[in-house]
Amino acid sequence: MTESPTHTKQVVNDFSMVVATANGSGSLTSNLALIRALFRMGIPVSGKNLFPSNIQGLPTWYTIRASSDGHTARRDSVEILVAMNASTFAEDHAGLSAGGACFYADNLPKPRARDDIIYYPMPIRDLVKEVNPPRNLKDYVANMGYVGIVSEMLGIDLEAIRGALLTHFHGREKPVELNMGMITLAAEWARDNLEKQDPYRVQAENKTEGKILIQGNTAGALGAIYGGVSFASWYPITPASSFADALREYLPQLRKDNGKNAFAVIQTEDELAAVGMAIGAGWVGARSMTSTSGPGISLMAEYVGLAFIVEIPLVIWDVQRMGPSTGLPTRTSQGDVMFVRYLGHGDTKNVILLPGSVAECFEFGWRAFDIAERLQTPVFVLSDLDLGMNLWMSDPFDYPDEPMDRGKVLTAEQLEEIGEYARYRDVDGDGITYRTLPGNEHPLAPWFARGTGHDDQAFYSERPDDWERNMERLMRKVDSARELVPAPIQHGSGKARVGLIYYGSTESAVQEARARLSEGLEIDTLRLRAVPFSAEVKQFIDDHEVVYVLEMNTDGQMHKLLQLEVPEQATRLRSLTQNNGLPLTARWIEQSVADQAGG
Amino acid sequence: MTESPTHTKQVVNDFSMVVATANGSGSLTSNLALIRALFRMGIPVSGKNLFPSNIQGLPTWYTIRASSDGHTARRDSVEILVAMNASTFAEDHAGLSAGGACFYADNLPKPRARDDIIYYPMPIRDLVKEVNPPRNLKDYVANMGYVGIVSEMLGIDLEAIRGALLTHFHGREKPVELNMGMITLAAEWARDNLEKQDPYRVQAENKTEGKILIQGNTAGALGAIYGGVSFASWYPITPASSFADALREYLPQLRKDNGKNAFAVIQTEDELAAVGMAIGAGWVGARSMTSTSGPGISLMAEYVGLAFIVEIPLVIWDVQRMGPSTGLPTRTSQGDVMFVRYLGHGDTKNVILLPGSVAECFEFGWRAFDIAERLQTPVFVLSDLDLGMNLWMSDPFDYPDEPMDRGKVLTAEQLEEIGEYARYRDVDGDGITYRTLPGNEHPLAPWFARGTGHDDQAFYSERPDDWERNMERLMRKVDSARELVPAPIQHGSGKARVGLIYYGSTESAVQEARARLSEGLEIDTLRLRAVPFSAEVKQFIDDHEVVYVLEMNTDGQMHKLLQLEVPEQATRLRSLTQNNGLPLTARWIEQSVADQAGG
Amino acid sequence: MATAVKTRKTKANKVGLAKANYKGRPSTLCAGCGHNSISSQIVNAAYELSLSPHQIIKLSGIGCSSKSPAYFLGRSHGFNSLHGRMPSLATGALVANRSLKAIGVSGDGDTASIGMGQFVHLVRRNVPMVYIIENNGVYGLTKGQFSATSDHEQTLKYAGTNPFMPIDLCMEALIANSGFVARSFAGDPKQVRELIKAALSFEGTAVLDIISPCVTFNDRDESTKSYSWGREHEDPLHDVTYVPRYEEIEVDYEAGETTEVRLHDGSALVLKKLDEEYDPTDRSAAIQILEQARANQVLATGLIYFNADLASLQDSEQMIERPLSELTVDELRPSQESLQEVLEGFK
Amino acid sequence: MATAVKTRKTKANKVGLAKANYKGRPSTLCAGCGHNSISSQIVNAAYELSLSPHQIIKLSGIGCSSKSPAYFLGRSHGFNSLHGRMPSLATGALVANRSLKAIGVSGDGDTASIGMGQFVHLVRRNVPMVYIIENNGVYGLTKGQFSATSDHEQTLKYAGTNPFMPIDLCMEALIANSGFVARSFAGDPKQVRELIKAALSFEGTAVLDIISPCVTFNDRDESTKSYSWGREHEDPLHDVTYVPRYEEIEVDYEAGETTEVRLHDGSALVLKKLDEEYDPTDRSAAIQILEQARANQVLATGLIYFNADLASLQDSEQMIERPLSELTVDELRPSQESLQEVLEGFK
Ligand SMILES: Cc1ncc(C[n+]2csc(CCOP(=O)(O)OP(=O)(O)O)c2C)c(N)n1
Ligand SMILES: Cc1ncc(C[n+]2csc(CCOP(=O)(O)OP(=O)(O)O)c2C)c(N)n1
Ligand code: SF4
Ligand code: SF4
Ligand SMILES: [Mg+2]
Ligand SMILES: [Mg+2]
């Protein structure tokens, strides 16, 4: 590659590259090779896969962002386009930032040229002919073509690419060689035939030292495993399936008992069965969970109400996708907050954890069980497609720093000592009563679980006072969750006039926006990590004149829950929402806040 | 009956009489005979059946309230007890007001006598022996024993009793004679052997002239029929089953087409199927509904979200019972408000109607269809067990005073004229788009209904702008319901410092409380009749320093929805709830308001 | 094959429509997916039967299979409903408008896993519709998990090995008293088409369990849902030919070689005997054939059971012929007098 | 009947408990309800088998039948779950603690109407439990509506006339591959008791469809779910006697007259031939007997199908013998080192 004299000042390790392909063409391998290579070169990266809800042939965009500053959020501008899909070339081409680089398969019908971007044609077909791979691998190999050319033109180390592929193919040399063949050939072709004219390049740094690159669903599943999950039931659904996949991949490695499984992961016939099984397992004393997405949550409503009133601990991991209804199965959203909080008819009320990073997916993965067993109630973890299925950079996860809390469970020995037992008697005055597990051989142990009204011995009761007493205790119990759940995280001096409350996967975009905003108007931020809210939340709202509540749903659901939390300050809270399936960008946040706060 | 000289001043047509029996013993016939007889004597009455969730042998209390002033709510005090159930005699006996009358089957073990009540033993067994009815009718006839004795001692006209029985047995003389035999025998026995000592008596008046006595479920079903319901799907559940029963009873009378049914009422396999069928029927253009209670609502969540996004009109009648979960199937509550408002994952939001009387059950029964078809969305009607299954006095229902509104449906002819069609194009700018029905032969008519993201032609779309535009329109549409739904009803000068907001079946108790309060502190009241709220609601809150929100659930659900409606006045709203399965009493309301408002 | 041939010659059919008028939007399913070939046979059947598109509704659940209604009969209304819950939606639609013909397309996951309950009850009510299961023994749209019809002990790339026995949806339909139970194979387009035509002329729930290979996740030769397995193991019970009402049955077979079953609209399905006699009106024979096929691992295709004497749901409910959806406002709202009468009963 | 008699003589059984220790709370069901008599046979069976109550869990859905677990085995844990969804709860409980024996009690509405899907999938997974359907062909608790097992064309006071065909839950269990399918009659207590004992010794889903008359809503003589009909039409396939592991099978019948089936714990169910030979291990014979009973309207009772060779769900899932619920904190949380290793894979 010969440096062009004419080229403008270089931009190093700071760009968004979009690879536009059709899904089912195996481009994911190529994109993962690119992103992992950058990562291994010490450059902070993030990867977002924008894919259709089908299996083959529809447009897919994979965005790789490199950011020396470590920003991992989506960003509006695209500096580098790799166009492999005729059907979207025109649109993608139009969306490229001025001064950007446009790599395109030279067989694509080229839209009218722009004079503000640099074009790099890629002779993918000819290159494939030259390599001549087995028929069934043609597509895969073709995609390696752009890996080679892009690497050459940006300066991505082919050894890093090779290493990435080795990881991908679990060390199997053969496929690696086949693909590297194409990649090097393409790279050489580029060196000989293309002239670097765009400013974007990569340069090794050391900013990913010791870090990992992982998806939230994998992180959450690992967290659950280190939280001791022994039973998981699930029904396939995008974007939650890969959570169960990860359980099925890692549990056998981590929880075998001479050859046998010391766990069970059951694929059910639907979500009613999934949550039903999880409740059955939670009842007998397993650390039990189910993972799903919106439609599954709807189907779980009746059983969740039962678990609430019988007081069965379980964890329900909701990887949110765009709703209502089937909605956009492959687009992200935070639209289940309100529904999950009150899931179940009657007066059901649920505890919610809100991870904001893959590290928190791991942490809440184990914490959720401690909280569920402590409170003896369903605990929901609301992740989303962006956090769950995309690749995020993170420090390695901390091993759980607290002993497991199995909650109030009485053994036969303890019963023998105490000499009496009533399942729903509030002996400690904290609203949390003592469980005994099926199999407990003490004659005092048995109680009959029922969703119907009951007295403190779990006997059927229609008495008004029994009902009132029990509900009063349940509300007190669920509300006491605020002391157990992870406290919110605040940034800023605390003295700013304007506050911003947010949660979940918008963390990355807010981090970046904070950096941008810091120049302009001063702002304090608070990231919620659970519902009900810890005391700090009210304090934060008290301390700020205006508080924006940022979220990815249409109805401003968390804004509503916060208004209910602080009626005195209800009017300080302003809802700030965008909900179109795409992760938020720092720029959008910056502008919306700036606009609203009047700069 | 010989008037006792010693007796205190008489109390005429103003008492609560409780008949305590075991369920499955056929006492309902007797109680209905009594209440209908009083009603026919021109005395305002109401009847509440407090029954267990089982079929035979458990305690049941039937309360008949006679009130010259026309009060129909439950009241705490019991002036007359008819004790037929040994297992509850002691408790019931203890609960009787001082000066009250205690009629009891003389074979019951009698608790230690109180000197502040009057006892009337009833030789039920001997009387039955004398009548000697067929074995299978013994229980029924036995229960007629107290009808005769109580009638005699209170002065209930036996002819009125006879008429009531004739109605009950649809004019069949035989059963009437058998029962009257026992009744007159018992009455004679009382005349000869009992001395009237308590003050309670009835006297014919003319305060029920032209009125009817009916249950809310029957009223609602009739309303639906006059609203043109042509398809109803349901799954049996207490307290909603009698709604479908009424449809099945009256539709054949009112909507036959030479011998064939011009309607369908389908019992389904569960509530998922019930709502699914109703949506299918609504899609093709039937006036479609389903009736259920809490557990059914939970199971309908997923399908409701689909109807919301596809924009299918249907009516869902929820006769609320005590939840969470199976809860207390035979106890009343208003616990589904919050859950129903946001039923469905994602950003689903639903319209709710809140009937406060049997007359409104009828009215909303037909109105709900006009609103549902106008808005093309599911409309929920929240009744409850008290309103739905108990007997209420009412003016005869008004025939619908508005023409049926079938909403925006385009015929083939209209399509021909317009020449173009897009299912989800907001041509009128009101958020409501035009439907075409399957079967429409115009080539432009077809559209493909889907719960997935779509453009205005209903074609599948994952485009961010399509999604945002559609959701913005849907939220606007559902919100515009506030102009369509029945406005709230206010009482009072409007100048009071204290306001009371309430809804649904608490109407009767509030009416009575209003009368009582009027003496003490001045108070204005507003009865909500729908969610979202009409403008008057905000105005009412603005106009009052303190506004109590009265409801029968634990979490103060409507209080929350109102807080969200008026963030500026959120702190003026005070939640006032009681939720123990029993209907509210005027006294409780009066005291709670008085206490809180500081007298 | 008189019919088909004849109609194919003429460009426009009896209602003046070309085959193109029965097509839908371009398929977004994988190239080679069995579902696509079934879609084309639905197009052919509707075209050759000269059905008016507006008389048809298309229904489905969720899945690749359930997407396919978007890819045929673009001139018909359709409803892509919820996963496993299409039967109830179909029931409501068809009760409310019994003049509509319904084609339901579902998948093995959609019907045998999540949809088992609604499927059984749809059949039990005998809701008149064509219910097609595009059976590929796998969850396509969610990328290759096992469904309730996956082979016992089979291994799939992502899902591992399946320890459970497959559900036989024809058997389920049979014991739920369906009057039209058929099995076919997407690799046998002619049979698929003729069976669909017959099903469209049947007034009751017609269940077609069609093996429809998923080329992306379950097309390995050893899978009983693969093309190659189907081709090698298909064992048709008979050769089926649909003969419309308005045609003499003059398909020239020697006597005895063929039997026919009469459909409600007067048309018929002619069954040409192959190796063994098979009487689809014999319920126990039907059960046996399914049991044998199961035991011997063959793909027995054709009309497995037929019974035209069962009352449809609408008849069981003694409904009028007219669509409820067409009742006028006056018909829907009873008179003022009638209300007064009714209320009298509550005085 | 050696067993029963023997144990009955002695007051306390092998685990030192009297029969009273197996009773529950007083029943609140109607006097004469079939469900009550089944409850007593459950008590007898558990007592005579000398089961430790803490090893048993009781499960049910919603209905009068589903209330009954409160009325037996008061010393066992129990779960009265949701209408139609007990199978999933049972599955989770038994997978998480496979040392528990489960007795599930459901109704015909709970299983055949709302619960059809979960029932089929429970059986298909072969979850080891006794699954009893107290089948009265009606919804008792909601006062007399038809269920999916109500007789075709039967008329009930409130519900009118039923146009639909009943679902045969034994047939459903059979084709869903249950290894233990039995039918009985609450009016035949001995048979009920012996079958329950056998079911409790079987390691797989044992389905017992027990006709259990609802005296309040469906006990008219013409109803196939009534006492009188059952008494007149019961046609036992054989006389059944359970013989525990620790006893020699020395029930004195003449050779040839009896066959026996061996249960997983070594005990056996001895089947005494009545009029005709019947081999419950022959699947097609089982299907036939159900078809015949259906056609001839007889109540064929006894062990309809038996197959002890099917893997239980826990074995299919290759699980450890120990209850997952007993894993210690240390066993549940993998080591710190293991986490570092795992994370290496993401660098
Ligand atoms: C309630 C619910 N759960 C899960 C899903 C996710 N999902 C979509 S399609 C599908 C399975 C489809 O399999 P199948 O019916 O066999 O159709 P195929 O794709 O194989 O044609 C699932 C589980 C969903 N859409 N809704
Ligand atoms: C989701 C839900 N829908 C409806 C009900 C109301 N319900 C209670 S029991 C029952 C039917 C019980 O019938 P069955 O299972 O046959 O039991 P049985 O009472 O006849 O013994 C119904 C519909 C409910 N509890 N939950
Ligand atoms: S994934 Fe399978 S079922 Fe889905 S479209 Fe592709 S081939 Fe067909
Ligand atoms: S109603 Fe029927 S099923 Fe219920 S308890 Fe009474 S007899 Fe038994
Ligand atoms: Mg499939
Ligand atoms: Mg029943």
PDB file of C-alpha atoms in Angstrom, chain D residues 205-290:
ATOM      1  CA  THR D 205     -45.499 -41.004  33.905  1.00  0.00           C
ATOM      2  CA  ALA D 206     -48.271 -43.304  35.094  1.00  0.00           C
ATOM      3  CA  VAL D 207     -51.603 -42.049  33.808  1.00  0.00           C
ATOM      4  CA  LEU D 208     -54.771 -43.112  35.618  1.00  0.00           C
ATOM      5  CA  ASP D 209     -58.013 -41.930  34.064  1.00  0.00           C
ATOM      6  CA  ILE D 210     -60.493 -42.628  36.833  1.00  0.00           C
ATOM      7  CA  ILE D 211     -64.194 -42.130  36.231  1.00  0.00           C
ATOM      8  CA  SER D 212     -65.209 -40.188  39.334  1.00  0.00           C
ATOM      9  CA  PRO D 213     -68.885 -39.229  39.343  1.00  0.00           C
ATOM     10  CA  CYS D 214     -69.976 -35.703  40.167  1.00  0.00           C
ATOM     11  CA  VAL D 215     -73.097 -36.375  42.195  1.00  0.00           C
ATOM     12  CA  THR D 216     -74.190 -32.773  41.980  1.00  0.00           C
ATOM     13  CA  PHE D 217     -73.896 -32.017  38.277  1.00  0.00           C
ATOM     14  CA  ASN D 218     -73.396 -35.185  36.238  1.00  0.00           C
ATOM     15  CA  ASP D 219     -74.699 -38.309  37.883  1.00  0.00           C
ATOM     16  CA  ARG D 220     -77.789 -39.025  35.816  1.00  0.00           C
ATOM     17  CA  ASP D 221     -77.998 -42.694  34.863  1.00  0.00           C
ATOM     18  CA  GLU D 222     -77.500 -42.028  31.145  1.00  0.00           C
ATOM     19  CA  SER D 223     -74.196 -40.237  31.742  1.00  0.00           C
ATOM     20  CA  THR D 224     -71.152 -42.451  31.161  1.00  0.00           C
ATOM     21  CA  LYS D 225     -69.619 -40.643  34.140  1.00  0.00           C
ATOM     22  CA  SER D 226     -72.363 -41.622  36.579  1.00  0.00           C
ATOM     23  CA  TYR D 227     -72.155 -44.251  39.308  1.00  0.00           C
ATOM     24  CA  SER D 228     -74.989 -46.300  37.902  1.00  0.00           C
ATOM     25  CA  TRP D 229     -73.617 -46.295  34.371  1.00  0.00           C
ATOM     26  CA  GLY D 230     -70.197 -47.235  35.663  1.00  0.00           C
ATOM     27  CA  ARG D 231     -71.562 -50.096  37.736  1.00  0.00           C
ATOM     28  CA  GLU D 232     -73.554 -51.441  34.822  1.00  0.00           C
ATOM     29  CA  HIS D 233     -70.920 -50.994  32.124  1.00  0.00           C
ATOM     30  CA  GLU D 234     -67.615 -51.606  33.863  1.00  0.00           C
ATOM     31  CA  ASP D 235     -65.753 -54.376  32.084  1.00  0.00           C
ATOM     32  CA  PRO D 236     -62.410 -54.996  33.812  1.00  0.00           C
ATOM     33  CA  LEU D 237     -59.674 -56.295  31.510  1.00  0.00           C
ATOM     34  CA  HIS D 238     -58.337 -58.309  34.418  1.00  0.00           C
ATOM     35  CA  ASP D 239     -58.340 -58.466  38.170  1.00  0.00           C
ATOM     36  CA  VAL D 240     -55.343 -56.519  39.448  1.00  0.00           C
ATOM     37  CA  THR D 241     -53.335 -57.214  42.588  1.00  0.00           C
ATOM     38  CA  TYR D 242     -50.221 -55.365  43.607  1.00  0.00           C
ATOM     39  CA  VAL D 243     -47.466 -57.431  45.202  1.00  0.00           C
ATOM     40  CA  PRO D 244     -44.657 -55.552  46.928  1.00  0.00           C
ATOM     41  CA  ARG D 245     -40.988 -56.201  46.296  1.00  0.00           C
ATOM     42  CA  TYR D 246     -40.343 -57.834  49.614  1.00  0.00           C
ATOM     43  CA  GLU D 247     -43.002 -60.483  49.147  1.00  0.00           C
ATOM     44  CA  GLU D 248     -43.041 -63.721  47.262  1.00  0.00           C
ATOM     45  CA  ILE D 249     -45.713 -63.663  44.650  1.00  0.00           C
ATOM     46  CA  GLU D 250     -47.759 -66.474  46.122  1.00  0.00           C
ATOM     47  CA  VAL D 251     -51.229 -65.343  45.217  1.00  0.00           C
ATOM     48  CA  ASP D 252     -52.844 -68.696  44.546  1.00  0.00           C
ATOM     49  CA  TYR D 253     -54.250 -68.727  41.067  1.00  0.00           C
ATOM     50  CA  GLU D 254     -54.039 -71.651  38.682  1.00  0.00           C
ATOM     51  CA  ALA D 255     -51.165 -71.365  36.260  1.00  0.00           C
ATOM     52  CA  GLY D 256     -51.876 -69.564  33.011  1.00  0.00           C
ATOM     53  CA  GLU D 257     -54.668 -67.707  34.693  1.00  0.00           C
ATOM     54  CA  THR D 258     -52.385 -64.833  35.655  1.00  0.00           C
ATOM     55  CA  THR D 259     -49.676 -62.734  34.135  1.00  0.00           C
ATOM     56  CA  GLU D 260     -47.647 -60.140  35.952  1.00  0.00           C
ATOM     57  CA  VAL D 261     -45.840 -56.935  35.078  1.00  0.00           C
ATOM     58  CA  ARG D 262     -42.639 -56.059  36.919  1.00  0.00           C
ATOM     59  CA  LEU D 263     -42.258 -52.550  38.228  1.00  0.00           C
ATOM     60  CA  HIS D 264     -39.007 -50.665  38.592  1.00  0.00           C
ATOM     61  CA  ASP D 265     -38.662 -51.198  42.317  1.00  0.00           C
ATOM     62  CA  GLY D 266     -39.028 -54.943  41.934  1.00  0.00           C
ATOM     63  CA  SER D 267     -42.637 -55.103  42.972  1.00  0.00           C
ATOM     64  CA  ALA D 268     -45.215 -56.442  40.561  1.00  0.00           C
ATOM     65  CA  LEU D 269     -48.770 -56.072  39.463  1.00  0.00           C
ATOM     66  CA  VAL D 270     -50.450 -59.455  39.089  1.00  0.00           C
ATOM     67  CA  LEU D 271     -53.139 -59.529  36.446  1.00  0.00           C
ATOM     68  CA  LYS D 272     -55.715 -62.256  36.776  1.00  0.00           C
ATOM     69  CA  LYS D 273     -57.335 -63.209  33.503  1.00  0.00           C
ATOM     70  CA  LEU D 274     -61.069 -62.676  33.356  1.00  0.00           C
ATOM     71  CA  ASP D 275     -63.097 -63.605  30.289  1.00  0.00           C
ATOM     72  CA  GLU D 276     -60.565 -62.732  27.544  1.00  0.00           C
ATOM     73  CA  GLU D 277     -56.776 -62.744  27.335  1.00  0.00           C
ATOM     74  CA  TYR D 278     -55.355 -59.251  27.434  1.00  0.00           C
ATOM     75  CA  ASP D 279     -51.682 -58.344  27.106  1.00  0.00           C
ATOM     76  CA  PRO D 280     -51.094 -54.799  28.323  1.00  0.00           C
ATOM     77  CA  THR D 281     -47.579 -54.777  26.869  1.00  0.00           C
ATOM     78  CA  ASP D 282     -48.986 -54.916  23.338  1.00  0.00           C
ATOM     79  CA  ARG D 283     -49.412 -51.359  22.135  1.00  0.00           C
ATOM     80  CA  SER D 284     -51.725 -52.102  19.252  1.00  0.00           C
ATOM     81  CA  ALA D 285     -53.893 -54.281  21.472  1.00  0.00           C
ATOM     82  CA  ALA D 286     -54.135 -51.328  23.824  1.00  0.00           C
ATOM     83  CA  ILE D 287     -55.206 -49.017  21.057  1.00  0.00           C
ATOM     84  CA  GLN D 288     -57.749 -51.596  19.908  1.00  0.00           C
ATOM     85  CA  ILE D 289     -59.270 -52.079  23.345  1.00  0.00           C
ATOM     86  CA  LEU D 290     -59.757 -48.313  23.652  1.00  0.00           C
TER      87      LEU D 290
END
